[in-house]
GROMACS .gro file of C-alpha atoms in nm:
model
  367
    1MET     CA    1   1.953  -2.213  32.202
    2PHE     CA    2   1.582  -2.170  32.134
    3LYS     CA    3   1.437  -2.040  32.464
    4ALA     CA    4   1.286  -1.730  32.301
    5VAL     CA    5   1.135  -1.943  32.025
    6LEU     CA    6   0.985  -2.184  32.279
    7LYS     CA    7   0.824  -1.899  32.471
    8LEU     CA    8   0.666  -1.791  32.143
    9LEU     CA    9   0.540  -2.144  32.079
   10PHE     CA   10   0.419  -2.208  32.433
   11PRO     CA   11   0.330  -1.868  32.583
   12SER     CA   12   0.179  -2.013  32.903
   13VAL     CA   13   0.533  -2.084  33.031
   14LYS     CA   14   0.663  -1.746  33.152
   15GLY     CA   15   0.983  -1.603  33.292
   16ASN     CA   16   1.221  -1.840  33.464
   17ASN     CA   17   0.956  -2.073  33.596
   18LYS     CA   18   1.007  -2.445  33.576
   19PRO     CA   19   0.862  -2.616  33.266
   20ASN     CA   20   0.487  -2.652  33.292
   21TYR     CA   21   0.441  -3.027  33.308
   22PHE     CA   22   0.067  -2.989  33.259
   23TYR     CA   23   0.063  -2.727  32.983
   24TYR     CA   24  -0.056  -2.976  32.722
   25GLU     CA   25  -0.334  -3.107  32.944
   26GLU     CA   26  -0.444  -2.751  33.029
   27ASP     CA   27  -0.453  -2.659  32.664
   28GLN     CA   28  -0.690  -2.939  32.567
   29ASN     CA   29  -1.039  -2.888  32.428
   30THR     CA   30  -1.354  -2.956  32.626
   31GLU     CA   31  -1.490  -3.310  32.643
   32GLU     CA   32  -1.762  -3.219  32.391
   33GLU     CA   33  -1.507  -3.079  32.145
   34ILE     CA   34  -1.290  -3.390  32.181
   35GLN     CA   35  -1.586  -3.617  32.101
   36GLN     CA   36  -1.673  -3.407  31.797
   37LYS     CA   37  -1.312  -3.416  31.674
   38SER     CA   38  -1.306  -3.792  31.724
   39LEU     CA   39  -1.613  -3.833  31.501
   40GLU     CA   40  -1.455  -3.612  31.235
   41ASP     CA   41  -1.129  -3.810  31.249
   42GLU     CA   42  -1.325  -4.133  31.209
   43LYS     CA   43  -1.492  -3.999  30.897
   44ILE     CA   44  -1.159  -3.888  30.752
   45THR     CA   45  -1.013  -4.233  30.820
   46ARG     CA   46  -1.304  -4.397  30.634
   47ASP     CA   47  -1.312  -4.154  30.341
   48VAL     CA   48  -0.941  -4.104  30.276
   49LYS     CA   49  -0.710  -4.385  30.178
   50PRO     CA   50  -0.375  -4.395  30.358
   51LEU     CA   51  -0.097  -4.204  30.184
   52ARG     CA   52   0.159  -4.427  30.017
   53LEU     CA   53   0.523  -4.359  29.938
   54VAL     CA   54   0.541  -4.305  29.566
   55SER     CA   55   0.911  -4.331  29.491
   56VAL     CA   56   1.222  -4.529  29.576
   57GLU     CA   57   1.378  -4.206  29.702
   58GLU     CA   58   1.099  -4.154  29.956
   59ILE     CA   59   1.128  -4.514  30.072
   60HIS     CA   60   1.504  -4.470  30.110
   61GLN     CA   61   1.458  -4.148  30.307
   62GLN     CA   62   1.210  -4.315  30.541
   63ASP     CA   63   1.450  -4.608  30.587
   64PHE     CA   64   1.726  -4.367  30.685
   65TYR     CA   65   1.514  -4.180  30.937
   66ASP     CA   66   1.407  -4.516  31.081
   67PHE     CA   67   1.777  -4.597  31.115
   68LEU     CA   68   1.844  -4.265  31.289
   69PHE     CA   69   1.552  -4.266  31.530
   70GLY     CA   70   1.414  -4.619  31.534
   71GLN     CA   71   1.104  -4.767  31.376
   72SER     CA   72   0.774  -4.587  31.427
   73SER     CA   73   0.426  -4.644  31.295
   74ALA     CA   74   0.263  -4.391  31.063
   75THR     CA   75  -0.080  -4.452  31.212
   76THR     CA   76  -0.316  -4.262  31.438
   77GLN     CA   77  -0.182  -4.472  31.727
   78GLN     CA   78   0.109  -4.231  31.784
   79ASP     CA   79   0.094  -4.030  32.106
   80GLU     CA   80  -0.100  -3.706  32.096
   81LEU     CA   81   0.159  -3.504  32.287
   82SER     CA   82   0.418  -3.567  32.014
   83LEU     CA   83   0.168  -3.460  31.751
   84TYR     CA   84   0.093  -3.146  31.948
   85VAL     CA   85   0.461  -3.047  31.979
   86ALA     CA   86   0.530  -3.135  31.613
   87GLU     CA   87   0.240  -2.918  31.496
   88LYS     CA   88   0.363  -2.623  31.702
   89VAL     CA   89   0.716  -2.658  31.567
   90GLU     CA   90   0.593  -2.697  31.209
   91ALA     CA   91   0.405  -2.367  31.246
   92VAL     CA   92   0.724  -2.183  31.343
   93LEU     CA   93   0.920  -2.351  31.060
   94LYS     CA   94   0.694  -2.165  30.820
   95ARG     CA   95   0.866  -1.850  30.951
   96PRO     CA   96   1.234  -1.956  30.943
   97ASN     CA   97   1.362  -1.612  31.044
   98ILE     CA   98   1.235  -1.675  31.398
   99ILE     CA   99   1.468  -1.974  31.424
  100ILE     CA  100   1.756  -1.809  31.240
  101GLU     CA  101   1.759  -1.513  31.481
  102ALA     CA  102   1.805  -1.754  31.772
  103MET     CA  103   2.115  -1.917  31.621
  104PRO     CA  104   2.481  -1.831  31.686
  105VAL     CA  105   2.643  -1.558  31.477
  106LEU     CA  106   2.863  -1.684  31.195
  107PRO     CA  107   3.228  -1.662  31.316
  108ALA     CA  108   3.458  -1.414  31.144
  109SER     CA  109   3.700  -1.695  31.053
  110LEU     CA  110   3.429  -1.892  30.873
  111SER     CA  111   3.308  -1.580  30.691
  112LYS     CA  112   3.666  -1.518  30.580
  113ILE     CA  113   3.706  -1.876  30.460
  114ILE     CA  114   3.381  -1.862  30.265
  115ASP     CA  115   3.497  -1.540  30.098
  116GLN     CA  116   3.828  -1.705  30.007
  117LEU     CA  117   3.710  -2.049  29.899
  118SER     CA  118   3.794  -1.981  29.537
  119ASP     CA  119   4.113  -1.784  29.610
  120ASN     CA  120   4.428  -1.986  29.676
  121ASN     CA  121   4.618  -1.667  29.768
  122PHE     CA  122   4.427  -1.574  30.084
  123ASP     CA  123   4.629  -1.439  30.378
  124THR     CA  124   4.702  -1.740  30.600
  125GLU     CA  125   4.846  -1.530  30.885
  126GLU     CA  126   4.530  -1.320  30.898
  127LEU     CA  127   4.315  -1.631  30.898
  128LEU     CA  128   4.514  -1.798  31.176
  129SER     CA  129   4.485  -1.479  31.380
  130LEU     CA  130   4.107  -1.487  31.343
  131ILE     CA  131   4.087  -1.854  31.440
  132GLN     CA  132   4.292  -1.791  31.756
  133GLN     CA  133   4.017  -1.556  31.873
  134GLU     CA  134   3.766  -1.842  31.865
  135PRO     CA  135   3.896  -2.113  32.102
  136SER     CA  136   3.636  -2.382  32.025
  137ILE     CA  137   3.710  -2.361  31.653
  138ALA     CA  138   4.086  -2.349  31.709
  139ALA     CA  139   4.053  -2.666  31.918
  140LYS     CA  140   3.868  -2.839  31.634
  141VAL     CA  141   4.141  -2.746  31.385
  142ILE     CA  142   4.409  -2.890  31.614
  143GLU     CA  143   4.197  -3.199  31.673
  144LEU     CA  144   4.175  -3.253  31.296
  145ALA     CA  145   4.552  -3.210  31.262
  146ASN     CA  146   4.598  -3.489  31.518
  147SER     CA  147   4.358  -3.724  31.341
  148SER     CA  148   4.492  -4.042  31.179
  149PHE     CA  149   4.380  -3.917  30.837
  150TYR     CA  150   4.619  -3.619  30.841
  151ASN     CA  151   4.877  -3.706  31.107
  152ARG     CA  152   5.040  -4.019  30.960
  153ALA     CA  153   5.357  -3.966  31.163
  154ASN     CA  154   5.152  -3.963  31.484
  155LYS     CA  155   5.347  -3.659  31.609
  156GLU     CA  156   5.133  -3.449  31.842
  157VAL     CA  157   5.025  -3.107  31.709
  158THR     CA  158   4.957  -2.847  31.979
  159ASP     CA  159   4.930  -2.510  31.802
  160LEU     CA  160   4.754  -2.360  31.501
  161LYS     CA  161   5.069  -2.280  31.307
  162ALA     CA  162   5.183  -2.644  31.321
  163ALA     CA  163   4.828  -2.755  31.241
  164PHE     CA  164   4.827  -2.545  30.924
  165MET     CA  165   5.167  -2.679  30.816
  166LEU     CA  166   5.024  -3.030  30.842
  167LEU     CA  167   4.673  -2.970  30.710
  168GLY     CA  168   4.736  -2.726  30.428
  169SER     CA  169   4.475  -2.471  30.324
  170ASN     CA  170   4.198  -2.721  30.245
  171GLY     CA  171   4.249  -2.904  30.573
  172LEU     CA  172   4.242  -2.574  30.759
  173ILE     CA  173   3.913  -2.490  30.588
  174GLU     CA  174   3.768  -2.826  30.696
  175GLY     CA  175   3.878  -2.774  31.056
  176VAL     CA  176   3.716  -2.431  31.081
  177ILE     CA  177   3.392  -2.548  30.920
  178ASN     CA  178   3.377  -2.854  31.146
  179GLY     CA  179   3.448  -2.641  31.451
  180PHE     CA  180   3.150  -2.416  31.389
  181VAL     CA  181   2.895  -2.664  31.257
  182SER     CA  182   2.970  -2.922  31.529
  183LYS     CA  183   2.865  -2.660  31.787
  184LEU     CA  184   2.516  -2.679  31.637
  185THR     CA  185   2.496  -3.055  31.691
  186PRO     CA  186   2.198  -3.140  31.914
  187GLN     CA  187   2.306  -3.165  32.278
  188ALA     CA  188   1.986  -3.314  32.416
  189GLN     CA  189   1.938  -3.526  32.726
  190ILE     CA  190   2.112  -3.864  32.727
  191TYR     CA  191   1.806  -4.049  32.595
  192PHE     CA  192   1.833  -3.855  32.267
  193LYS     CA  193   2.204  -3.776  32.249
  194GLN     CA  194   2.288  -4.080  32.038
  195TYR     CA  195   2.052  -3.954  31.768
  196GLY     CA  196   2.215  -3.612  31.762
  197ASN     CA  197   2.555  -3.778  31.721
  198LYS     CA  198   2.426  -3.981  31.427
  199ILE     CA  199   2.301  -3.663  31.256
  200TRP     CA  200   2.646  -3.504  31.301
  201GLN     CA  201   2.824  -3.812  31.167
  202HIS     CA  202   2.595  -3.812  30.864
  203SER     CA  203   2.666  -3.443  30.798
  204LEU     CA  204   3.040  -3.500  30.831
  205GLY     CA  205   3.022  -3.805  30.603
  206THR     CA  206   2.834  -3.609  30.338
  207GLY     CA  207   3.104  -3.341  30.334
  208VAL     CA  208   3.390  -3.593  30.315
  209ILE     CA  209   3.223  -3.793  30.037
  210ALA     CA  210   3.131  -3.481  29.838
  211LYS     CA  211   3.495  -3.373  29.849
  212ALA     CA  212   3.611  -3.719  29.737
  213LEU     CA  213   3.368  -3.731  29.444
  214ILE     CA  214   3.463  -3.383  29.324
  215LYS     CA  215   3.836  -3.455  29.355
  216VAL     CA  216   3.814  -3.731  29.092
  217SER     CA  217   3.591  -3.524  28.862
  218PRO     CA  218   3.683  -3.249  28.613
  219TYR     CA  219   3.586  -2.997  28.884
  220LYS     CA  220   3.849  -3.096  29.144
  221THR     CA  221   3.945  -2.735  29.218
  222GLU     CA  222   3.602  -2.692  29.380
  223ALA     CA  223   3.644  -2.979  29.628
  224ALA     CA  224   3.671  -2.744  29.928
  225GLN     CA  225   3.344  -2.577  29.839
  226GLY     CA  226   3.183  -2.917  29.792
  227TYR     CA  227   3.294  -3.014  30.142
  228LEU     CA  228   3.133  -2.703  30.292
  229ILE     CA  229   2.803  -2.756  30.106
  230GLY     CA  230   2.799  -3.124  30.197
  231LEU     CA  231   2.856  -3.049  30.565
  232ILE     CA  232   2.582  -2.787  30.594
  233CYS     CA  233   2.317  -2.939  30.365
  234ASN     CA  234   2.189  -3.142  30.663
  235LEU     CA  235   2.206  -2.849  30.903
  236GLY     CA  236   1.825  -2.835  30.894
  237ASP     CA  237   1.808  -3.185  31.047
  238MET     CA  238   2.031  -3.072  31.335
  239ILE     CA  239   1.831  -2.757  31.404
  240ILE     CA  240   1.486  -2.916  31.374
  241TYR     CA  241   1.590  -3.205  31.597
  242GLN     CA  242   1.736  -2.970  31.860
  243LEU     CA  243   1.424  -2.752  31.850
  244LEU     CA  244   1.195  -3.053  31.883
  245MET     CA  245   1.385  -3.194  32.180
  246GLU     CA  246   1.398  -2.859  32.358
  247ALA     CA  247   1.027  -2.802  32.290
  248PHE     CA  248   0.933  -3.144  32.421
  249ALA     CA  249   1.135  -3.097  32.740
  250PHE     CA  250   0.986  -2.749  32.780
  251VAL     CA  251   0.627  -2.873  32.766
  252HIS     CA  252   0.641  -3.215  32.932
  253PRO     CA  253   0.994  -3.340  33.016
  254ASP     CA  254   0.873  -3.659  33.186
  255CYS     CA  255   0.734  -3.812  32.864
  256GLN     CA  256   0.905  -3.993  32.576
  257PRO     CA  257   0.792  -3.867  32.234
  258SER     CA  258   0.685  -4.076  31.940
  259SER     CA  259   0.925  -4.012  31.653
  260TYR     CA  260   0.702  -4.044  31.346
  261GLY     CA  261   0.585  -3.684  31.343
  262PHE     CA  262   0.943  -3.568  31.398
  263LYS     CA  263   1.074  -3.769  31.101
  264GLU     CA  264   0.799  -3.628  30.882
  265LEU     CA  265   0.891  -3.273  30.983
  266MET     CA  266   1.258  -3.327  30.902
  267GLN     CA  267   1.177  -3.486  30.569
  268LYS     CA  268   0.959  -3.192  30.467
  269LYS     CA  269   1.150  -2.898  30.612
  270SER     CA  270   1.518  -2.985  30.666
  271LYS     CA  271   1.668  -2.888  30.330
  272GLN     CA  272   1.461  -2.571  30.307
  273LEU     CA  273   1.575  -2.459  30.651
  274ALA     CA  274   1.941  -2.523  30.563
  275TYR     CA  275   1.899  -2.298  30.258
  276HIS     CA  276   1.738  -2.018  30.463
  277ILE     CA  277   2.015  -2.034  30.725
  278ALA     CA  278   2.288  -2.011  30.459
  279LYS     CA  279   2.107  -1.719  30.298
  280HIS     CA  280   2.088  -1.540  30.634
  281TRP     CA  281   2.462  -1.596  30.678
  282GLN     CA  282   2.512  -1.436  30.334
  283PHE     CA  283   2.688  -1.731  30.177
  284PRO     CA  284   2.802  -1.683  29.815
  285GLN     CA  285   2.535  -1.733  29.550
  286SER     CA  286   2.705  -2.047  29.417
  287ILE     CA  287   2.661  -2.214  29.758
  288LEU     CA  288   2.300  -2.094  29.789
  289ASP     CA  289   2.222  -2.231  29.443
  290ALA     CA  290   2.370  -2.568  29.538
  291LEU     CA  291   2.162  -2.582  29.857
  292ALA     CA  292   1.849  -2.479  29.668
  293LEU     CA  293   1.905  -2.772  29.434
  294GLN     CA  294   1.902  -3.012  29.732
  295VAL     CA  295   1.540  -2.902  29.785
  296LYS     CA  296   1.439  -2.929  29.421
  297VAL     CA  297   1.601  -3.258  29.320
  298THR     CA  298   1.385  -3.548  29.435
  299ASN     CA  299   1.527  -3.836  29.230
  300ALA     CA  300   1.837  -3.938  29.035
  301SER     CA  301   1.663  -3.907  28.697
  302MET     CA  302   1.657  -3.529  28.745
  303LEU     CA  303   2.037  -3.516  28.777
  304SER     CA  304   2.099  -3.585  28.408
  305THR     CA  305   1.941  -3.253  28.312
  306VAL     CA  306   2.118  -3.039  28.574
  307PHE     CA  307   2.463  -3.198  28.600
  308SER     CA  308   2.617  -2.986  28.327
  309LYS     CA  309   2.496  -2.663  28.492
  310ARG     CA  310   2.533  -2.751  28.863
  311PRO     CA  311   2.785  -3.036  28.893
  312ILE     CA  312   2.893  -2.954  29.252
  313ALA     CA  313   2.534  -2.948  29.374
  314CYS     CA  314   2.469  -3.283  29.205
  315PHE     CA  315   2.777  -3.442  29.363
  316VAL     CA  316   2.658  -3.316  29.704
  317TYR     CA  317   2.314  -3.470  29.643
  318GLU     CA  318   2.478  -3.804  29.566
  319ALA     CA  319   2.721  -3.774  29.859
  320ASN     CA  320   2.427  -3.730  30.093
  321ILE     CA  321   2.270  -4.054  29.970
  322ILE     CA  322   2.601  -4.244  29.984
  323SER     CA  323   2.657  -4.129  30.342
  324GLU     CA  324   2.310  -4.256  30.436
  325LEU     CA  325   2.364  -4.591  30.263
  326MET     CA  326   2.707  -4.644  30.419
  327MET     CA  327   2.583  -4.565  30.770
  328MET     CA  328   2.302  -4.818  30.731
  329LEU     CA  329   2.543  -5.078  30.593
  330GLU     CA  330   2.788  -5.022  30.880
  331HIS     CA  331   2.512  -5.077  31.137
  332LYS     CA  332   2.373  -5.376  30.944
  333ASP     CA  333   2.046  -5.203  30.859
  334LYS     CA  334   2.119  -5.276  30.491
  335THR     CA  335   2.295  -5.566  30.322
  336GLU     CA  336   2.559  -5.526  30.053
  337GLU     CA  337   2.312  -5.655  29.795
  338GLU     CA  338   2.057  -5.394  29.901
  339ILE     CA  339   2.325  -5.124  29.874
  340LYS     CA  340   2.418  -5.236  29.522
  341GLU     CA  341   2.054  -5.232  29.415
  342ALA     CA  342   2.001  -4.886  29.569
  343VAL     CA  343   2.307  -4.747  29.390
  344THR     CA  344   2.167  -4.835  29.046
  345ILE     CA  345   1.849  -4.639  29.123
  346LEU     CA  346   1.952  -4.357  29.355
  347LEU     CA  347   2.282  -4.244  29.199
  348TYR     CA  348   2.363  -4.102  28.857
  349SER     CA  349   2.731  -4.013  28.811
  350ASN     CA  350   3.006  -4.264  28.741
  351GLU     CA  351   3.213  -4.099  29.014
  352ALA     CA  352   2.945  -4.176  29.273
  353LYS     CA  353   2.881  -4.533  29.158
  354GLN     CA  354   3.252  -4.614  29.144
  355TYR     CA  355   3.304  -4.462  29.491
  356VAL     CA  356   3.048  -4.700  29.643
  357GLU     CA  357   3.191  -4.991  29.444
  358ARG     CA  358   3.538  -4.924  29.590
  359LEU     CA  359   3.398  -4.899  29.943
  360LEU     CA  360   3.222  -5.234  29.907
  361GLU     CA  361   3.537  -5.396  29.764
  362ASP     CA  362   3.745  -5.259  30.055
  363LYS     CA  363   3.491  -5.395  30.298
  364VAL     CA  364   3.513  -5.742  30.146
  365ASN     CA  365   3.895  -5.732  30.145
  366ASN     CA  366   3.907  -5.628  30.511
  367GLU     CA  367   3.677  -5.904  30.631
   0.00000   0.00000   0.00000
């Protein structure tokens, strides 16, 4: 997806040549410069105290990235090649349009759905016709119609018309959104593929939970929009991860990267990139405002002042945290007691707290 971007980042690799395994080594400073830099780094290490996480939210975010990618040390012991790639990618993230231009065009069916999110009278026949022109998205809609959540009778659905009859308009919206966003899921080499799958599952979980929270709130008519915002609010993680993996393979495919620098990049840039992508796709202002809030809100105490003005955005913020907590609980990276403690600090709305409470009760009942 990002070949043009990589050539911009690493201009020594030209045309269709094989990746330059030694590009990093060739790009190094002279021995004298390295020694000088080492002395400077030593002085910085002595003079500057290590940065410390200053909030529960930051600790939680670090815990989740550790869950996604494994533990990594935030020390100078990390490998220099990973730092080099991370620095190059961070430089291009400061100019998001370079990345955006390399991404797939927004499908006509998704554009139509976004236009019609608040209109229950949209033309279903026209929408189905558009979806049929995009086979990968049509396949995702049919797949959703055959899922256990929607297909309780377990009767196989094989065409879009039958899928719509089963899913309804909101289910059709979910299928189209899933079909497009899932295509952006990182498809890296096998060593990294499990991480890309986790990112997708987290994005999907955030959308599902956002919809569930909004459905039991006074704003239930906006559940479909909440699902869309929840699904794409972590799009930045997908794109940054894919770009990092492609960049690493491009420069030195025989090495395994350290993940600390990558986690730091995602933590700093993910939500901003998701906003820029949605803006490029000309999403409605209400969706852009909700995504912008994901960048600005850094802790639950801020939600009390913005909930009355941006309730959907706040529910999405909480859904994102719940999805992270539930994934860590499922994989035994958090205990139920730790989840309960986190909920009291990280969440604000009664809808969100009660949702987690019900999930924990169901878990106990099913054991």
